[in-house]
CSV table of C-alpha atoms and ligand atoms in Angstrom, one decimal:
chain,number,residue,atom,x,y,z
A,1,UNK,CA,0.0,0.0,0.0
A,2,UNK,CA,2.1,3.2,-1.0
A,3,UNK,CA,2.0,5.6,1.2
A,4,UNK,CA,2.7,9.5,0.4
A,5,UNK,CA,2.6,10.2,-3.1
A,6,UNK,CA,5.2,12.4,-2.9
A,7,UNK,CA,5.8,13.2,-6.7
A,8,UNK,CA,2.6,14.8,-6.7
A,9,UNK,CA,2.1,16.8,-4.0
A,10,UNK,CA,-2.1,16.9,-5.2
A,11,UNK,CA,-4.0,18.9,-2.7
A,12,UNK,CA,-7.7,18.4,-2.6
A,13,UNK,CA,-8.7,21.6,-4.3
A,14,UNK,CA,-6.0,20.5,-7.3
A,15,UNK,CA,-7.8,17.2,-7.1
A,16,UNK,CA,-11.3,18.3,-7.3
A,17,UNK,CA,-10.8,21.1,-10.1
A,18,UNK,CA,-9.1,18.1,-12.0
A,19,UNK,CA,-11.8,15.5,-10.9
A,20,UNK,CA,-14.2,18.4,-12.0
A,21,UNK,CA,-13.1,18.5,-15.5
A,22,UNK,CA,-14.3,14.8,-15.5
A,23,UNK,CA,-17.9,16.0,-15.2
A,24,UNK,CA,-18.3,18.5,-18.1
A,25,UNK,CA,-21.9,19.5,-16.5
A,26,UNK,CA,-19.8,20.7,-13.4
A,27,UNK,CA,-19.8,23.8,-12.8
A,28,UNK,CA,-17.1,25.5,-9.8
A,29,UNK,CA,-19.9,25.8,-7.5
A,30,UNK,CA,-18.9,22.0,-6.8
A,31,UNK,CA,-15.5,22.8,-6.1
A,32,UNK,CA,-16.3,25.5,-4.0
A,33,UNK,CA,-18.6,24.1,-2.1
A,34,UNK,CA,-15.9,21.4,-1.1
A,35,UNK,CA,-13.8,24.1,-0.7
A,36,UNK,CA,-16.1,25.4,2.2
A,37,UNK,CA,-16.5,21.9,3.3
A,38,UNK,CA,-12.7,21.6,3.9
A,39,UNK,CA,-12.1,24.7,5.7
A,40,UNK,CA,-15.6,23.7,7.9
A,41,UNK,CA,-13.2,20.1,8.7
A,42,UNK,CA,-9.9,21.7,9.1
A,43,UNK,CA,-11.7,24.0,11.8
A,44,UNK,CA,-13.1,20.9,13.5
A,45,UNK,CA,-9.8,19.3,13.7
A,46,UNK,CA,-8.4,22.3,15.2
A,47,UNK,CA,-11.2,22.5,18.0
A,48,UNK,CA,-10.9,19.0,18.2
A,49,UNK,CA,-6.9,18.8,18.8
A,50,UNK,CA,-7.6,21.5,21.5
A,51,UNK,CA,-10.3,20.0,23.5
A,52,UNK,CA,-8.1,17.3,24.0
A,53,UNK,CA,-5.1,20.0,25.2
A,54,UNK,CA,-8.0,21.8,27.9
A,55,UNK,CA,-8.1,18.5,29.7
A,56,UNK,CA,-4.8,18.6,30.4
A,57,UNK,CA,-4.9,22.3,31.3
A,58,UNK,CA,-7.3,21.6,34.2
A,59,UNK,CA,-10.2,23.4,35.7
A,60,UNK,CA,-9.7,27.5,34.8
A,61,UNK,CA,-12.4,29.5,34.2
A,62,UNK,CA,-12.5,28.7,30.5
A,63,UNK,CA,-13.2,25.0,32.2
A,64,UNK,CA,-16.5,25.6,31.0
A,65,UNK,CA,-16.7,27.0,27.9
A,66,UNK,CA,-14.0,23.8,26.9
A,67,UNK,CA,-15.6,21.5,28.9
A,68,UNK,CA,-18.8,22.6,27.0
A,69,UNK,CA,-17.1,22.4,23.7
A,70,UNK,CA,-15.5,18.5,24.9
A,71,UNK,CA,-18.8,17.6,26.4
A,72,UNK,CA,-20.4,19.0,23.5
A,73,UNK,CA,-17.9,19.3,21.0
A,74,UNK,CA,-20.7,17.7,18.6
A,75,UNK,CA,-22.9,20.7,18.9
A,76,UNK,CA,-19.6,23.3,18.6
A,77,UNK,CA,-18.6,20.8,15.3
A,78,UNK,CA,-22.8,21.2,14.0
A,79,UNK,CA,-22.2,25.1,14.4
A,80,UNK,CA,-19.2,25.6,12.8
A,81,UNK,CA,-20.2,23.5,9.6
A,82,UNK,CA,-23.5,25.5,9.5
A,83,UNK,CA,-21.5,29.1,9.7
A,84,UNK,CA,-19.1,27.4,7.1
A,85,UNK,CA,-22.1,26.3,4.3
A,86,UNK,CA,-24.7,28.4,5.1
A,87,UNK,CA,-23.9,31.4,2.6
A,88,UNK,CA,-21.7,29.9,-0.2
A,89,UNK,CA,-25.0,29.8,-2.6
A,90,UNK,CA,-24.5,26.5,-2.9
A,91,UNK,CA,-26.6,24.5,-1.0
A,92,UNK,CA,-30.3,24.7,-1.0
A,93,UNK,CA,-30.9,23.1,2.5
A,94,UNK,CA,-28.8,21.5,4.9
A,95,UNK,CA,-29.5,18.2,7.6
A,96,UNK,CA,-27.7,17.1,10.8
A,97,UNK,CA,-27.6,14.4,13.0
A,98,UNK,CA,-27.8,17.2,15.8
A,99,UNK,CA,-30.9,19.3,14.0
A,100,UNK,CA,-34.7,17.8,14.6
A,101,UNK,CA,-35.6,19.5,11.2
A,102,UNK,CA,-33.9,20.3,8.1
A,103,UNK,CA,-31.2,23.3,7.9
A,104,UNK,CA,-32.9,26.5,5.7
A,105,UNK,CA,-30.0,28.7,3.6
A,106,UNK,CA,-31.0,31.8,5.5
A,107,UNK,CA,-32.1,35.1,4.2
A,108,UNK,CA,-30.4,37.1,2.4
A,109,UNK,CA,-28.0,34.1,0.6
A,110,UNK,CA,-29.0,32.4,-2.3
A,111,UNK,CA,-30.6,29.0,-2.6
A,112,UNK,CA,-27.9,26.2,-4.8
A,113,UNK,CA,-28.6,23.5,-6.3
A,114,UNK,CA,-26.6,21.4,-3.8
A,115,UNK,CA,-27.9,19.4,-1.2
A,116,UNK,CA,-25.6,18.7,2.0
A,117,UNK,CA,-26.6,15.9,5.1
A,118,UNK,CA,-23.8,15.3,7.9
A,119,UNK,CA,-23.2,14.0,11.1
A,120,UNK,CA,-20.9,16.9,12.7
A,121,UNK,CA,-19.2,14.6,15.0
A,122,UNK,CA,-19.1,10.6,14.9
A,123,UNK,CA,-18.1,8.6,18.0
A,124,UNK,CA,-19.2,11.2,20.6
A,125,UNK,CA,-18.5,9.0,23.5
A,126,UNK,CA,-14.9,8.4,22.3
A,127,UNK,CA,-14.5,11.8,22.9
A,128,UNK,CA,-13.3,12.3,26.0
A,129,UNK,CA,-10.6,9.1,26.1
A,130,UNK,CA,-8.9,10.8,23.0
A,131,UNK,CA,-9.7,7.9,20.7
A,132,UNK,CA,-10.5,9.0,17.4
A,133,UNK,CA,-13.7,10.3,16.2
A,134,UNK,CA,-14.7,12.1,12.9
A,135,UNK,CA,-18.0,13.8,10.7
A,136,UNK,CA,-19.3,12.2,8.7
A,137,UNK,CA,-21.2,14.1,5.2
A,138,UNK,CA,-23.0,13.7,1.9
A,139,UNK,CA,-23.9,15.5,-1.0
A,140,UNK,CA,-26.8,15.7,-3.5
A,141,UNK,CA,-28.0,17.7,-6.3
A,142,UNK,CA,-31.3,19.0,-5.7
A,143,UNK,CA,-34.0,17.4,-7.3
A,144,UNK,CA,-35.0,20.7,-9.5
A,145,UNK,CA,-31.7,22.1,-10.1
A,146,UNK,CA,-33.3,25.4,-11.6
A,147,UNK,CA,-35.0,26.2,-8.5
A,148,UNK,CA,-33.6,28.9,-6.4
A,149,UNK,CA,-36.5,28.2,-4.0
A,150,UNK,CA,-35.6,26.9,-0.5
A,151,UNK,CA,-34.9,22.9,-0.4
A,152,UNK,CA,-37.7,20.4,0.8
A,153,UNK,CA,-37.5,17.6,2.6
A,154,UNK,CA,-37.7,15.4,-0.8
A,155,UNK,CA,-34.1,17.1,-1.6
A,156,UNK,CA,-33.2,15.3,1.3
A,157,UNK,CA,-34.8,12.1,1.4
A,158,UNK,CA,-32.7,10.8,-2.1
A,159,UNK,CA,-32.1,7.0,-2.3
A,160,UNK,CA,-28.1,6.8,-1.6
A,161,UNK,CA,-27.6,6.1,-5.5
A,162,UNK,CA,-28.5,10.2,-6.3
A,163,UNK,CA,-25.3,10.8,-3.8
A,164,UNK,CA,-23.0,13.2,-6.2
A,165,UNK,CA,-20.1,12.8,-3.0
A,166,UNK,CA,-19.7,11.4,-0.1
A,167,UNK,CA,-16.6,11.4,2.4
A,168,UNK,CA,-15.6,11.8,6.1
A,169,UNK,CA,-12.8,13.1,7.8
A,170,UNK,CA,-11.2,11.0,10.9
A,171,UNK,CA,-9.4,12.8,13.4
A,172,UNK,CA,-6.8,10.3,14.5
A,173,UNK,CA,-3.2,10.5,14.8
A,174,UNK,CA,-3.3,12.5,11.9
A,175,UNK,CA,-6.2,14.2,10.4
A,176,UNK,CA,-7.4,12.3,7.4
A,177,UNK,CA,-9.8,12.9,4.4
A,178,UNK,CA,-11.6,9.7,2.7
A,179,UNK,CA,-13.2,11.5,-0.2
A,180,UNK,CA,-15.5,10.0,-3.6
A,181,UNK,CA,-17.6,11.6,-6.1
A,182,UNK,CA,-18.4,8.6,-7.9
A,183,UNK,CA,-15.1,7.9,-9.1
A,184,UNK,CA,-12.9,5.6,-6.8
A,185,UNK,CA,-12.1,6.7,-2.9
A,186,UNK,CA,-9.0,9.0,-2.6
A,187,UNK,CA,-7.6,9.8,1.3
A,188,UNK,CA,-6.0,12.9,1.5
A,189,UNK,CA,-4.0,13.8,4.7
A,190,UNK,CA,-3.9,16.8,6.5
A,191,UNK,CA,-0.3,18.7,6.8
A,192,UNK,CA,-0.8,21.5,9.2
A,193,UNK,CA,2.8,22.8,8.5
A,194,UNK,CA,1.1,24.3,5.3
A,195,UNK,CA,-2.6,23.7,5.6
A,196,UNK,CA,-3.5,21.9,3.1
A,197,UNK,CA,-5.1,18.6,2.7
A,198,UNK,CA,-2.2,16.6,0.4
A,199,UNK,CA,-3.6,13.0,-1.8
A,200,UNK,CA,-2.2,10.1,0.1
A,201,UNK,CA,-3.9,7.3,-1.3
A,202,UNK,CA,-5.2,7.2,-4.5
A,203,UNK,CA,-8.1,5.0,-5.2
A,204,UNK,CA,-8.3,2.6,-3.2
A,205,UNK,CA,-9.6,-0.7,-2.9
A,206,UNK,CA,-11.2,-3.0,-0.3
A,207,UNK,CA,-10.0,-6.5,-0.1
A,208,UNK,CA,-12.7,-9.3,-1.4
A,209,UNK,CA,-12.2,-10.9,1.6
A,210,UNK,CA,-10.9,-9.7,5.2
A,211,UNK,CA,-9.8,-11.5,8.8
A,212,UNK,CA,-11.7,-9.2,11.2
A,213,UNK,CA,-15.6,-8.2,11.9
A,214,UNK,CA,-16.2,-5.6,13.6
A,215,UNK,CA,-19.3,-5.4,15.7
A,216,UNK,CA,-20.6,-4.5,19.3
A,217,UNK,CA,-20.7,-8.5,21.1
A,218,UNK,CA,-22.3,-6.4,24.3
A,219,UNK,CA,-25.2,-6.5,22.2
A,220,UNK,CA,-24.9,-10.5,21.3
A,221,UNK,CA,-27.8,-12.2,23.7
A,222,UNK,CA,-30.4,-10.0,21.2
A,223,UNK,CA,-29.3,-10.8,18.3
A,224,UNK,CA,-31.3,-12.9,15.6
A,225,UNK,CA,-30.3,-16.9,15.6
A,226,UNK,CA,-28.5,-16.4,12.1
A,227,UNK,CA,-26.3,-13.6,13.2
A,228,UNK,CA,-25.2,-15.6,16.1
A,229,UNK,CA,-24.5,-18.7,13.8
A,230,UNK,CA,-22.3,-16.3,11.4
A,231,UNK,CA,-20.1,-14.9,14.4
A,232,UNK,CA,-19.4,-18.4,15.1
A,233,UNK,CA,-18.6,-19.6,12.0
A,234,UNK,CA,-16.0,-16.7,12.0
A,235,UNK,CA,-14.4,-17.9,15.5
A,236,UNK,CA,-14.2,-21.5,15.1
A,237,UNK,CA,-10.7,-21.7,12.8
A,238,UNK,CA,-10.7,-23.5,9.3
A,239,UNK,CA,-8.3,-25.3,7.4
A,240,UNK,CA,-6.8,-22.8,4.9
A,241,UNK,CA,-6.1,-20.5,7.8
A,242,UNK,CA,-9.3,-18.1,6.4
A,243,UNK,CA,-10.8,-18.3,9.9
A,244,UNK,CA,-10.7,-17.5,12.8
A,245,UNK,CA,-11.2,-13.8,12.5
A,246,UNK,CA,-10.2,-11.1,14.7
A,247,UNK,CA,-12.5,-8.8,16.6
A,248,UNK,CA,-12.1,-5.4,16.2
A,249,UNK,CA,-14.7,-2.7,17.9
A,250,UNK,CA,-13.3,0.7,18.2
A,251,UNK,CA,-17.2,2.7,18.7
A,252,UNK,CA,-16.8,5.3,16.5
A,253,UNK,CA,-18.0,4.4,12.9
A,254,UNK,CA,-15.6,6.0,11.0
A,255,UNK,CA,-12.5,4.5,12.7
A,256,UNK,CA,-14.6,1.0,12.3
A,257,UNK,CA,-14.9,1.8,8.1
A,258,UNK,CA,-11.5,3.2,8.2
A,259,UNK,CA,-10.1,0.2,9.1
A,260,UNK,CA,-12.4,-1.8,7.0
A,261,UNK,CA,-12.0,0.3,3.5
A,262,UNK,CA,-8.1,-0.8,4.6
A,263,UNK,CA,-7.9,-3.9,5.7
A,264,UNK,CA,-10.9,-5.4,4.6
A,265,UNK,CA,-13.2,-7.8,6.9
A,266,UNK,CA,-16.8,-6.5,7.9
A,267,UNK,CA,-18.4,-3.8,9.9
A,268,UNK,CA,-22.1,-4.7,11.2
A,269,UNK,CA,-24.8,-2.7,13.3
A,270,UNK,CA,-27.6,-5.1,13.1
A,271,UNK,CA,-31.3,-5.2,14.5
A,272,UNK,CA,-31.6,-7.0,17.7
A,273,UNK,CA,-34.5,-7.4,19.7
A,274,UNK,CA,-34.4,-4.3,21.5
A,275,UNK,CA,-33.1,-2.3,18.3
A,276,UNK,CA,-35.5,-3.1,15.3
A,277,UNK,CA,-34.1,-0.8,12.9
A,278,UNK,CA,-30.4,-1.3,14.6
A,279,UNK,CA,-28.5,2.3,15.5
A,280,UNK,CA,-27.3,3.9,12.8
A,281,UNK,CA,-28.4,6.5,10.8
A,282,UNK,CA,-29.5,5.9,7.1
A,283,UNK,CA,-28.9,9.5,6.1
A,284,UNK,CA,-26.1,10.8,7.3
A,285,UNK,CA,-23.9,7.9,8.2
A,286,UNK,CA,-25.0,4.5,6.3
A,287,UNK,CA,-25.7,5.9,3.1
A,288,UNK,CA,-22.1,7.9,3.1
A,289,UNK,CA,-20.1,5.1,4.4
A,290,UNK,CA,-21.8,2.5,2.0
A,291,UNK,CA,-21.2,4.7,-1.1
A,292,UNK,CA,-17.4,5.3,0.1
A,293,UNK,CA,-17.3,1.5,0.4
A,294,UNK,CA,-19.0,0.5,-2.9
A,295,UNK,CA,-16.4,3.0,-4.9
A,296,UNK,CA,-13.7,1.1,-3.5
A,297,UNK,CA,-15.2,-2.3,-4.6
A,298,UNK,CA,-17.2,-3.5,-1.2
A,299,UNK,CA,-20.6,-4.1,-0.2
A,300,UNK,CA,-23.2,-2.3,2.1
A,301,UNK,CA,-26.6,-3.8,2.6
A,302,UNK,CA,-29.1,-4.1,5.3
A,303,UNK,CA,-28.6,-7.8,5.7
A,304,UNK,CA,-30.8,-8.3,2.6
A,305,UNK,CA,-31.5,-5.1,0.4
A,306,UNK,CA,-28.3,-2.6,-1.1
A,307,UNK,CA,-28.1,0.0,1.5
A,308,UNK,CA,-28.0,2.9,-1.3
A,309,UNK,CA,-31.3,1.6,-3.0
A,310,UNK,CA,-33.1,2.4,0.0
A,311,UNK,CA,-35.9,5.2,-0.2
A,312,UNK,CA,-35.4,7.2,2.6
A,313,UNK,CA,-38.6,8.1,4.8
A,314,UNK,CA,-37.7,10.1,7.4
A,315,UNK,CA,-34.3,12.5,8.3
A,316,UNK,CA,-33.2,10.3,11.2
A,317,UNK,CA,-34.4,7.0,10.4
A,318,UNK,CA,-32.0,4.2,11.6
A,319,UNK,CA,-31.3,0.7,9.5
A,320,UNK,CA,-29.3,-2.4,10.3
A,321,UNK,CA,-26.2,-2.0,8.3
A,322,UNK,CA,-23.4,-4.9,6.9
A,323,UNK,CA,-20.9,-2.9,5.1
A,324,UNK,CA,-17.3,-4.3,3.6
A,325,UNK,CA,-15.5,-7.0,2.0
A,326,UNK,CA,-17.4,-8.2,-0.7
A,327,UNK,CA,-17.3,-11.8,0.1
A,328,UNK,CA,-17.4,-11.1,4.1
A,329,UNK,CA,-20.5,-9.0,3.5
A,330,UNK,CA,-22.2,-11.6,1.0
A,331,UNK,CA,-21.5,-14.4,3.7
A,332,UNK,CA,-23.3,-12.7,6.8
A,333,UNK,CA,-26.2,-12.7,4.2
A,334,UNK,CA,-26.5,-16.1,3.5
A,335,UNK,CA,-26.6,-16.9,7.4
A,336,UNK,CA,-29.1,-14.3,8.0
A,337,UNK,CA,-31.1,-16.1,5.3
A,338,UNK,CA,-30.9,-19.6,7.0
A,339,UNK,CA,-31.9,-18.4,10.0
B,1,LIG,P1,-22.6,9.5,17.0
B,1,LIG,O1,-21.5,9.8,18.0
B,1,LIG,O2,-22.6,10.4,15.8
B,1,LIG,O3,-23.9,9.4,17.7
B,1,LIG,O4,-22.3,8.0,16.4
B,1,LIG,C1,-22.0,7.0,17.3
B,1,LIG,C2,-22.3,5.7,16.5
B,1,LIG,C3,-21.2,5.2,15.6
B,1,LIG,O5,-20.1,6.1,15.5
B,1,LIG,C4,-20.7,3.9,16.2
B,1,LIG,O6,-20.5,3.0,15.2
B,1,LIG,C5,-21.8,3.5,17.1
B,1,LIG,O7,-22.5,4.7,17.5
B,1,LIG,C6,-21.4,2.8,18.3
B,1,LIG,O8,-22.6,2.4,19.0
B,1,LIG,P2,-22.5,1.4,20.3
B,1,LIG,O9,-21.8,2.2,21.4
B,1,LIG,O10,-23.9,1.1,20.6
B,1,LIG,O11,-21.7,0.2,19.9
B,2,LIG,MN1,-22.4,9.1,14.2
B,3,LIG,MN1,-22.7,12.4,15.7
């Protein structure tokens, strides 16, 4: 797996003026709306590097304002991608994990013909024990692009098929970019001795097959009889060394696909008996993740359906979500199927 490209030296507004040229419909409203989007992350890594540095300073009268921001660094991350998007002219309407109701472009800025869904901050409770965490986002055309009236709920609501792009960052040891507009999954990595976001990997590609799953076992006494029959399968060691696979369970979605889109293996939040419609979010994580994973040659369904074929019916709607290796994810399917 190469690692810095350093030849190159792509950063991701080079990349997406280039990629741009690929879509001769595209218009630099796209870039700049990624342009926005980046400077939105680059501030959320900041605020996230120096939550982290307020726990060490101790309690100070700015405990609280810090220990609001760490305790709520979600809501600070929400507000500082709104105040990033909301005046570009070129989104239409705007959703969050952390907003009941859909986002309006306010008054006086003009409506686009972009649509843009995000979760702000992934992996909340990972945030105070410094592991990493990241947002999570998605973008759509508008369904009438000549409009220049507010976006609807409908603009929203797109099967994850319409997506244009898709990407999250991950704010980990470093603070990384996985980025695809429909054509292949590029990781770009932030270097804050010159601010930029620099290509790292360049299209990459999931292994067909993986050695680790990746789920929550706390969950494991509600789980349907075919789910339990498929993590054993995994555990009980075969002869060409395929199995057993390794558990990995980090918490925070974007570090669990991270690894994943890497290494391969699978990644599964399924229904259980408590959870019908599992935890996570259609919208603004499942659909993203699964189209980031599809580019890169995996597989994301909800145990039986494609994950991006789905008609979404409501902003925060939750689904049971297999996402990976091809032949991991395919396998889980045929369990669930026996029963
Ligand atoms: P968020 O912090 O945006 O609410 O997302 C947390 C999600 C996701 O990141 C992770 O995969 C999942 O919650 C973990 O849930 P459990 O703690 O139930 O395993
Ligand atoms: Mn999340
Ligand atoms: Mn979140």
């Amino acid at each position: 797996m190469p690692f810095l490209n350093t030849s190159k030296l792509v950063t991701i507004e080079r990349h997406i003026t280039e990629e741009g040229a690929l879509h001769p419909s595209a218009t630099g409203e796209f870039s700049r709306l990624l342009r926005d989007l980046t400077l939105a992350i680059r501030i959320v890594a900041r605020d996230v590097r120096r939550s982290g540095l307020n726990d060490v300073l101790g309690v100070t009268e700015d405990v609280n304002v810090h220990g609001e921001m760490v305790k709520r660094l979600d809501i600070h991350a929400n507000e500082v991608i709104i105040r990033a998007m909301d005046h570009g002219g070129h989104l239409c309407v705007m959703a969050s994990e952390e907003n009941e109701d859909l986002i309006p472009i306010p008054e006086p800025y003009h409506n686009g013909k972009y649509v843009l869904v995000f979760d702000p901050l992934d992996g909340s409770s990972n945030i105070d024990v410094n592991v990493s965490i990241g947002t999570i986002f998605s973008i759509y055309q508008r369904l009438d692009p000549t409009s220049a009236a507010p976006g609807s709920l409908a603009d929203v609501l797109q099967p994850g098929y319409k997506q244009v792009a898709a990407g999250y960052a991950m704010y980990g040891s470093s603070t990384q970019l996985v980025y695809s507009s429909g054509n292949g999954v590029d990781i770009f990595t932030f270097d804050p001795t010159i601010g930029e976001f620099l290509l790292t990997y360049e299209k990459i590609k999931i292994p067909k097959r993986g050695k680790i799953y990746s789920i929550n076992s706390g969950n494991s006494y509600k789980w349907e009889e075919g789910l339990r029959n498929y993590v054993r399968h995994l555990l009980s060691p075969s002869d060409d060394g395929t199995r057993p696979f390794s558990l990995r369970y980090v918490g925070t979605m974007v570090a669990d696909i991270h690894r994943t889109l890497h290494y391969g293996g699978i990644f599964m939040y399924p229904r259980d008996t408590t959870s019908p419609n599992g935890k996570l979010r259609l919208v603004y994580e499942v659909n993203p993740m699964s189209f980031l994973v599809e580019q890169a040659g995996g597989r994301a369904t909800d145990g039986e359906r494609r994950i991006l074929d789905l008609e979404p019916t409501s902003l925060h709607q939750r689904v049971p979500c297999f996402i990976g290796s091809e032949e991991d994810v395919l396998e889980v399917e045929r369990f669930l199927r026996e029963g």
